[in-house]
């Protein structure tokens, strides 16, 4: 008995020791050190090709921070760059352990608002910076009329087609309607192209590809009054059309297991005739050795889309460590200087500020996307259900092109409307 | 006497702690504590962003059990474990027997077997995924050159895109990375069997099969039980192979419980913790059943 008790006490003590050890680690990175120097902790997503690539997020941020620190003595910035697959889960762990960063750059901000973790955007943005933001983008950063998410970069989608393969198959111009897509795909198939239409419906970004096809038929994830409409007749019809393409062998095989990254690589290798992509796919295609491609509006059922999928990424400031003055200086530096434009140049992402868009308007390849931006449609990411719905879409929506579209979309709709 | 012996007894009682203390601390910190936190989390409401929003009763479990894919995932996990472990053990028994014989080049052959073990499982899985790529996969190219495949790029060249053909490949890769350890464990067991029992069997005129069945296998049992048990736990918790090769897709049709747990983590951390607890319980249950069935405590008669 006695031994057992001693054992339990030792165990408890050691656990406590370890816990305190973990606990004491967290503030050391961010505390005010002697001399009044403040260290901001910045966590950001990697837009590059991984930590060893020339365009790695780590290199990009180190460059920006070097300039910032030179201009602002007394403020240091610690940056941690995390790849897109892991950033949500790692940030969730940080929040759970109470080790939040001061600044976070990622794909969503809305989940932190309800729990009061973020500064309002007007607390950390100077008026000059705030007024330079495109209103439409800034509006998406608002929850109940108050801004929390600060637009960081954006992108839009369009149809890319391989001009060499189109010539070979005798197709004169990019398809504008679903019938023309099918006809072009059949010609490409006959000309020996193994994947006439690249269709990534795997877990990487199935929600984007699906949304583009929904839009082509006037559908979407939600209707105008904000109700979920994932299994609406328009959406089911869109997937029934896709199912026809898939079963005729006109697409990527087993689309529900294929990721955007792989399909884009196949397009760059000349194995795919057409694929939906964004400005960020241009460097990927060019690096893969394909330069003779065209960009066109995305085909819809009866004509090209007058809207497109817009994606906006965010930067936000956590209020836990109370460093809003330093954060404000950093944001002013970032948006006012060359950093924001450097992102667009390096990764072909679109700017979110009026001045940024003006600077890029002469870039020939980005023009179709810049033109599409003002009329873009966004994911319903402000809905608290979206993350769960999104997970379900990524994992299961690909099943709608070989099973029953109504049933698969219905199951996702059920997740969205469950309370 | 009384006064001096009491503290002395206490010191003597505490003395073993100095020896087992570090081990106890280590187990407490890396095993017991995470289990406690995992069970705690499974009863909490946690937002996707990691904010604990209070107690959630058993709602996480109710939600988990109501997931339409839960039953299929659990059944698949069982099939996965049984198939991978059974095939691994069968192959390893044969390989261990082979490597126990003397033949030229045995040393090199034994080394070669270590390779899949030494390589990272994730790397092995990714390499197999690339070899099965519909457009440029090496295996598909060989199949095409042998005339077994009409063309690259189509559904026929995409075994990982379909659960019926993906599962056998996943199991193959899992067996491939499990065989080295199992073989070496069994090889160690084989070399521990004394030569005189074989001699006795030979004098009694036992056939080779009879010798294997009545001498080798029973004496190998301790090694076999340990090797199988470690494999059961490893394979049940195996994550990188399936994640790298199929992500559990299409749908959840190649997902085991570990994969399902990880996917849930993206939308509901509490539910994911509940899945971890169920997973943990499953491993314990499987282990107990296995130990019962294998009668690991009974002596060889």
mmCIF file of C-alpha atoms in Angstrom, chain A residues 163-393:
data_model
loop_
_atom_site.group_PDB
_atom_site.id
_atom_site.type_symbol
_atom_site.label_atom_id
_atom_site.label_comp_id
_atom_site.label_asym_id
_atom_site.label_seq_id
_atom_site.Cartn_x
_atom_site.Cartn_y
_atom_site.Cartn_z
ATOM 1 C CA UNK A 163 -2.904 24.896 -77.211
ATOM 2 C CA UNK A 164 -0.672 22.221 -78.767
ATOM 3 C CA UNK A 165 -3.112 19.465 -77.868
ATOM 4 C CA UNK A 166 -6.051 21.583 -79.083
ATOM 5 C CA UNK A 167 -4.284 22.081 -82.441
ATOM 6 C CA UNK A 168 -3.556 18.389 -82.688
ATOM 7 C CA UNK A 169 -7.209 17.543 -82.033
ATOM 8 C CA UNK A 170 -8.411 20.251 -84.413
ATOM 9 C CA UNK A 171 -10.200 22.392 -81.848
ATOM 10 C CA UNK A 172 -10.253 26.048 -82.829
ATOM 11 C CA UNK A 173 -11.056 27.765 -79.555
ATOM 12 C CA UNK A 174 -11.670 27.159 -75.879
ATOM 13 C CA UNK A 175 -15.083 25.655 -75.067
ATOM 14 C CA UNK A 176 -17.707 27.979 -73.631
ATOM 15 C CA UNK A 177 -20.538 25.581 -72.775
ATOM 16 C CA UNK A 178 -20.773 22.108 -71.265
ATOM 17 C CA UNK A 179 -21.677 20.639 -74.652
ATOM 18 C CA UNK A 180 -18.593 22.217 -76.172
ATOM 19 C CA UNK A 181 -16.472 20.858 -73.308
ATOM 20 C CA UNK A 182 -17.729 17.375 -74.041
ATOM 21 C CA UNK A 183 -17.216 17.731 -77.778
ATOM 22 C CA UNK A 184 -13.686 19.066 -77.264
ATOM 23 C CA UNK A 185 -12.922 16.275 -74.797
ATOM 24 C CA UNK A 186 -14.050 13.661 -77.298
ATOM 25 C CA UNK A 187 -11.829 15.148 -79.995
ATOM 26 C CA UNK A 188 -8.886 15.215 -77.575
ATOM 27 C CA UNK A 189 -9.526 11.604 -76.625
ATOM 28 C CA UNK A 190 -9.615 10.616 -80.293
ATOM 29 C CA UNK A 191 -6.295 12.424 -80.747
ATOM 30 C CA UNK A 192 -4.747 10.219 -78.058
ATOM 31 C CA UNK A 193 -4.904 12.500 -75.018
ATOM 32 C CA UNK A 194 -5.303 10.251 -71.978
ATOM 33 C CA UNK A 195 -6.985 12.874 -69.750
ATOM 34 C CA UNK A 196 -8.957 15.306 -71.943
ATOM 35 C CA UNK A 197 -10.344 17.130 -68.892
ATOM 36 C CA UNK A 198 -8.364 17.248 -65.655
ATOM 37 C CA UNK A 199 -10.823 16.779 -62.824
ATOM 38 C CA UNK A 200 -9.328 16.821 -59.313
ATOM 39 C CA UNK A 201 -12.062 15.834 -56.844
ATOM 40 C CA UNK A 202 -9.717 14.353 -54.248
ATOM 41 C CA UNK A 203 -9.329 15.657 -50.740
ATOM 42 C CA UNK A 204 -6.905 18.481 -51.519
ATOM 43 C CA UNK A 205 -9.387 20.907 -53.039
ATOM 44 C CA UNK A 206 -12.558 19.103 -54.110
ATOM 45 C CA UNK A 207 -14.587 21.982 -52.694
ATOM 46 C CA UNK A 208 -13.157 24.370 -55.329
ATOM 47 C CA UNK A 209 -13.615 22.151 -58.380
ATOM 48 C CA UNK A 210 -17.157 21.224 -57.313
ATOM 49 C CA UNK A 211 -18.085 24.854 -56.703
ATOM 50 C CA UNK A 212 -17.014 25.830 -60.237
ATOM 51 C CA UNK A 213 -19.289 23.188 -61.748
ATOM 52 C CA UNK A 214 -22.175 24.157 -59.455
ATOM 53 C CA UNK A 215 -21.785 27.769 -60.594
ATOM 54 C CA UNK A 216 -21.851 26.650 -64.197
ATOM 55 C CA UNK A 217 -25.447 25.617 -63.659
ATOM 56 C CA UNK A 218 -26.466 28.548 -61.473
ATOM 57 C CA UNK A 219 -26.032 26.452 -58.321
ATOM 58 C CA UNK A 220 -23.784 26.778 -55.308
ATOM 59 C CA UNK A 221 -23.328 25.743 -51.708
ATOM 60 C CA UNK A 222 -25.919 28.242 -50.470
ATOM 61 C CA UNK A 223 -28.786 30.160 -52.025
ATOM 62 C CA UNK A 224 -29.193 33.928 -51.949
ATOM 63 C CA UNK A 225 -30.946 33.843 -48.582
ATOM 64 C CA UNK A 226 -28.174 31.823 -46.954
ATOM 65 C CA UNK A 227 -29.732 28.344 -46.841
ATOM 66 C CA UNK A 228 -27.581 25.324 -47.660
ATOM 67 C CA UNK A 229 -28.418 23.985 -51.130
ATOM 68 C CA UNK A 230 -25.765 21.348 -51.660
ATOM 69 C CA UNK A 231 -28.193 18.777 -53.102
ATOM 70 C CA UNK A 232 -30.222 21.289 -55.120
ATOM 71 C CA UNK A 233 -31.417 20.099 -58.532
ATOM 72 C CA UNK A 234 -28.925 22.455 -60.222
ATOM 73 C CA UNK A 235 -26.009 20.924 -58.316
ATOM 74 C CA UNK A 236 -27.204 17.371 -58.886
ATOM 75 C CA UNK A 237 -27.500 18.106 -62.599
ATOM 76 C CA UNK A 238 -23.942 19.456 -62.633
ATOM 77 C CA UNK A 239 -22.604 16.257 -61.125
ATOM 78 C CA UNK A 240 -24.758 14.113 -63.365
ATOM 79 C CA UNK A 241 -23.103 15.868 -66.310
ATOM 80 C CA UNK A 242 -19.657 15.240 -64.782
ATOM 81 C CA UNK A 243 -20.546 11.603 -64.207
ATOM 82 C CA UNK A 244 -21.226 11.321 -67.928
ATOM 83 C CA UNK A 245 -17.780 12.718 -68.730
ATOM 84 C CA UNK A 246 -16.103 10.397 -66.246
ATOM 85 C CA UNK A 247 -17.848 7.223 -67.415
ATOM 86 C CA UNK A 248 -16.961 8.076 -71.017
ATOM 87 C CA UNK A 249 -13.302 8.144 -69.948
ATOM 88 C CA UNK A 250 -12.969 11.845 -70.812
ATOM 89 C CA UNK A 251 -11.494 12.932 -67.468
ATOM 90 C CA UNK A 252 -8.823 12.078 -64.962
ATOM 91 C CA UNK A 253 -9.475 8.460 -63.900
ATOM 92 C CA UNK A 254 -11.188 8.058 -60.512
ATOM 93 C CA UNK A 255 -11.444 11.843 -59.929
ATOM 94 C CA UNK A 256 -12.470 11.302 -56.292
ATOM 95 C CA UNK A 257 -8.941 10.213 -55.454
ATOM 96 C CA UNK A 258 -6.971 12.752 -57.478
ATOM 97 C CA UNK A 259 -5.503 15.942 -56.110
ATOM 98 C CA UNK A 260 -5.139 19.284 -57.815
ATOM 99 C CA UNK A 261 -1.363 19.175 -57.417
ATOM 100 C CA UNK A 262 -1.089 15.892 -59.346
ATOM 101 C CA UNK A 263 -3.556 16.885 -62.056
ATOM 102 C CA UNK A 264 -1.744 20.205 -62.564
ATOM 103 C CA UNK A 265 1.516 18.268 -62.826
ATOM 104 C CA UNK A 266 -0.099 16.043 -65.476
ATOM 105 C CA UNK A 267 -1.289 19.174 -67.328
ATOM 106 C CA UNK A 268 2.226 20.598 -67.211
ATOM 107 C CA UNK A 269 3.490 17.289 -68.616
ATOM 108 C CA UNK A 270 1.104 17.557 -71.562
ATOM 109 C CA UNK A 271 -1.122 14.649 -70.521
ATOM 110 C CA UNK A 272 -4.196 16.784 -69.813
ATOM 111 C CA UNK A 273 -6.111 18.864 -72.388
ATOM 112 C CA UNK A 274 -7.991 21.291 -70.139
ATOM 113 C CA UNK A 275 -8.026 21.992 -66.428
ATOM 114 C CA UNK A 276 -9.368 24.643 -64.088
ATOM 115 C CA UNK A 277 -6.593 26.608 -62.435
ATOM 116 C CA UNK A 278 -5.622 29.917 -60.981
ATOM 117 C CA UNK A 279 -2.822 32.446 -61.329
ATOM 118 C CA UNK A 280 -0.800 30.375 -58.863
ATOM 119 C CA UNK A 281 -0.787 27.468 -61.329
ATOM 120 C CA UNK A 282 1.043 29.525 -63.997
ATOM 121 C CA UNK A 283 4.510 29.088 -62.413
ATOM 122 C CA UNK A 284 3.772 25.373 -61.861
ATOM 123 C CA UNK A 285 2.903 24.860 -65.530
ATOM 124 C CA UNK A 286 5.884 26.862 -66.721
ATOM 125 C CA UNK A 287 8.269 25.035 -64.420
ATOM 126 C CA UNK A 288 6.863 21.751 -65.722
ATOM 127 C CA UNK A 289 7.866 22.781 -69.238
ATOM 128 C CA UNK A 290 4.504 23.879 -70.651
ATOM 129 C CA UNK A 291 4.255 27.430 -71.937
ATOM 130 C CA UNK A 292 1.861 27.176 -74.879
ATOM 131 C CA UNK A 293 -1.357 27.267 -72.897
ATOM 132 C CA UNK A 294 -4.376 29.531 -73.101
ATOM 133 C CA UNK A 295 -6.559 30.967 -70.355
ATOM 134 C CA UNK A 296 -10.302 31.372 -70.821
ATOM 135 C CA UNK A 297 -13.398 31.952 -68.682
ATOM 136 C CA UNK A 298 -14.804 28.795 -67.117
ATOM 137 C CA UNK A 299 -17.482 27.138 -69.270
ATOM 138 C CA UNK A 300 -20.993 26.876 -67.848
ATOM 139 C CA UNK A 301 -23.985 24.891 -68.999
ATOM 140 C CA UNK A 302 -25.178 27.486 -71.484
ATOM 141 C CA UNK A 303 -22.288 29.928 -71.616
ATOM 142 C CA UNK A 304 -19.107 31.033 -69.881
ATOM 143 C CA UNK A 305 -19.391 31.966 -66.213
ATOM 144 C CA UNK A 306 -19.869 35.631 -65.430
ATOM 145 C CA UNK A 307 -18.472 34.921 -61.968
ATOM 146 C CA UNK A 308 -15.686 32.719 -60.687
ATOM 147 C CA UNK A 309 -14.451 31.240 -57.482
ATOM 148 C CA UNK A 310 -12.556 33.815 -55.478
ATOM 149 C CA UNK A 311 -10.355 32.656 -52.663
ATOM 150 C CA UNK A 312 -9.132 35.049 -50.065
ATOM 151 C CA UNK A 313 -6.479 34.322 -47.464
ATOM 152 C CA UNK A 314 -6.218 36.231 -44.245
ATOM 153 C CA UNK A 315 -3.882 37.713 -41.721
ATOM 154 C CA UNK A 316 -5.032 38.393 -38.191
ATOM 155 C CA UNK A 317 -3.746 39.622 -34.861
ATOM 156 C CA UNK A 318 -4.274 37.821 -31.560
ATOM 157 C CA UNK A 319 -4.909 40.011 -28.521
ATOM 158 C CA UNK A 320 -3.533 37.678 -25.854
ATOM 159 C CA UNK A 321 -0.107 39.313 -25.541
ATOM 160 C CA UNK A 322 -1.353 42.893 -25.919
ATOM 161 C CA UNK A 323 1.129 44.045 -28.564
ATOM 162 C CA UNK A 324 -1.181 45.993 -30.808
ATOM 163 C CA UNK A 325 1.130 48.962 -31.404
ATOM 164 C CA UNK A 326 3.938 46.719 -32.640
ATOM 165 C CA UNK A 327 1.518 44.709 -34.748
ATOM 166 C CA UNK A 328 0.177 47.899 -36.307
ATOM 167 C CA UNK A 329 3.703 48.917 -37.275
ATOM 168 C CA UNK A 330 4.248 45.539 -38.881
ATOM 169 C CA UNK A 331 1.027 45.668 -40.906
ATOM 170 C CA UNK A 332 1.747 49.213 -42.081
ATOM 171 C CA UNK A 333 5.182 48.097 -43.169
ATOM 172 C CA UNK A 334 3.808 45.032 -44.913
ATOM 173 C CA UNK A 335 1.022 46.703 -46.901
ATOM 174 C CA UNK A 336 2.732 50.044 -47.422
ATOM 175 C CA UNK A 337 6.081 48.722 -48.601
ATOM 176 C CA UNK A 338 7.170 46.278 -51.236
ATOM 177 C CA UNK A 339 6.298 43.106 -49.325
ATOM 178 C CA UNK A 340 2.699 42.740 -50.502
ATOM 179 C CA UNK A 341 3.767 43.121 -54.105
ATOM 180 C CA UNK A 342 6.625 40.701 -53.622
ATOM 181 C CA UNK A 343 4.080 38.039 -52.709
ATOM 182 C CA UNK A 344 2.183 38.589 -55.939
ATOM 183 C CA UNK A 345 5.381 38.448 -57.943
ATOM 184 C CA UNK A 346 6.757 35.356 -56.255
ATOM 185 C CA UNK A 347 3.627 33.239 -56.050
ATOM 186 C CA UNK A 348 1.336 34.800 -58.681
ATOM 187 C CA UNK A 349 -1.255 35.538 -56.031
ATOM 188 C CA UNK A 350 -3.506 38.516 -56.506
ATOM 189 C CA UNK A 351 -3.252 41.579 -54.279
ATOM 190 C CA UNK A 352 -6.042 42.736 -52.003
ATOM 191 C CA UNK A 353 -5.301 46.455 -52.039
ATOM 192 C CA UNK A 354 -6.325 49.038 -54.589
ATOM 193 C CA UNK A 355 -2.756 50.192 -55.017
ATOM 194 C CA UNK A 356 -1.595 46.600 -55.461
ATOM 195 C CA UNK A 357 -4.079 45.827 -58.219
ATOM 196 C CA UNK A 358 -3.110 49.011 -60.028
ATOM 197 C CA UNK A 359 0.538 48.022 -59.991
ATOM 198 C CA UNK A 360 -0.225 44.609 -61.519
ATOM 199 C CA UNK A 361 -2.732 45.663 -64.149
ATOM 200 C CA UNK A 362 -0.072 45.623 -66.863
ATOM 201 C CA UNK A 363 0.759 41.922 -66.324
ATOM 202 C CA UNK A 364 -0.665 40.164 -69.386
ATOM 203 C CA UNK A 365 -1.050 36.725 -67.795
ATOM 204 C CA UNK A 366 -2.706 37.975 -64.629
ATOM 205 C CA UNK A 367 -5.179 40.204 -66.459
ATOM 206 C CA UNK A 368 -7.969 37.598 -66.924
ATOM 207 C CA UNK A 369 -7.891 36.949 -63.203
ATOM 208 C CA UNK A 370 -7.744 40.595 -62.149
ATOM 209 C CA UNK A 371 -10.743 41.235 -64.381
ATOM 210 C CA UNK A 372 -12.651 38.371 -62.782
ATOM 211 C CA UNK A 373 -11.920 39.380 -59.200
ATOM 212 C CA UNK A 374 -14.521 42.117 -58.714
ATOM 213 C CA UNK A 375 -17.299 39.687 -59.571
ATOM 214 C CA UNK A 376 -15.953 36.633 -57.743
ATOM 215 C CA UNK A 377 -18.016 34.333 -55.526
ATOM 216 C CA UNK A 378 -16.575 33.073 -52.240
ATOM 217 C CA UNK A 379 -17.013 29.997 -50.090
ATOM 218 C CA UNK A 380 -19.570 30.376 -47.301
ATOM 219 C CA UNK A 381 -16.669 30.156 -44.844
ATOM 220 C CA UNK A 382 -18.245 32.502 -42.320
ATOM 221 C CA UNK A 383 -20.870 29.865 -41.581
ATOM 222 C CA UNK A 384 -19.691 27.960 -38.479
ATOM 223 C CA UNK A 385 -20.788 24.730 -40.204
ATOM 224 C CA UNK A 386 -18.497 25.315 -43.170
ATOM 225 C CA UNK A 387 -15.435 23.590 -41.714
ATOM 226 C CA UNK A 388 -17.369 20.407 -41.076
ATOM 227 C CA UNK A 389 -19.116 20.588 -44.445
ATOM 228 C CA UNK A 390 -15.801 21.288 -46.136
ATOM 229 C CA UNK A 391 -14.163 18.238 -44.531
ATOM 230 C CA UNK A 392 -17.047 16.100 -45.747
ATOM 231 C CA UNK A 393 -16.910 17.564 -49.266
#
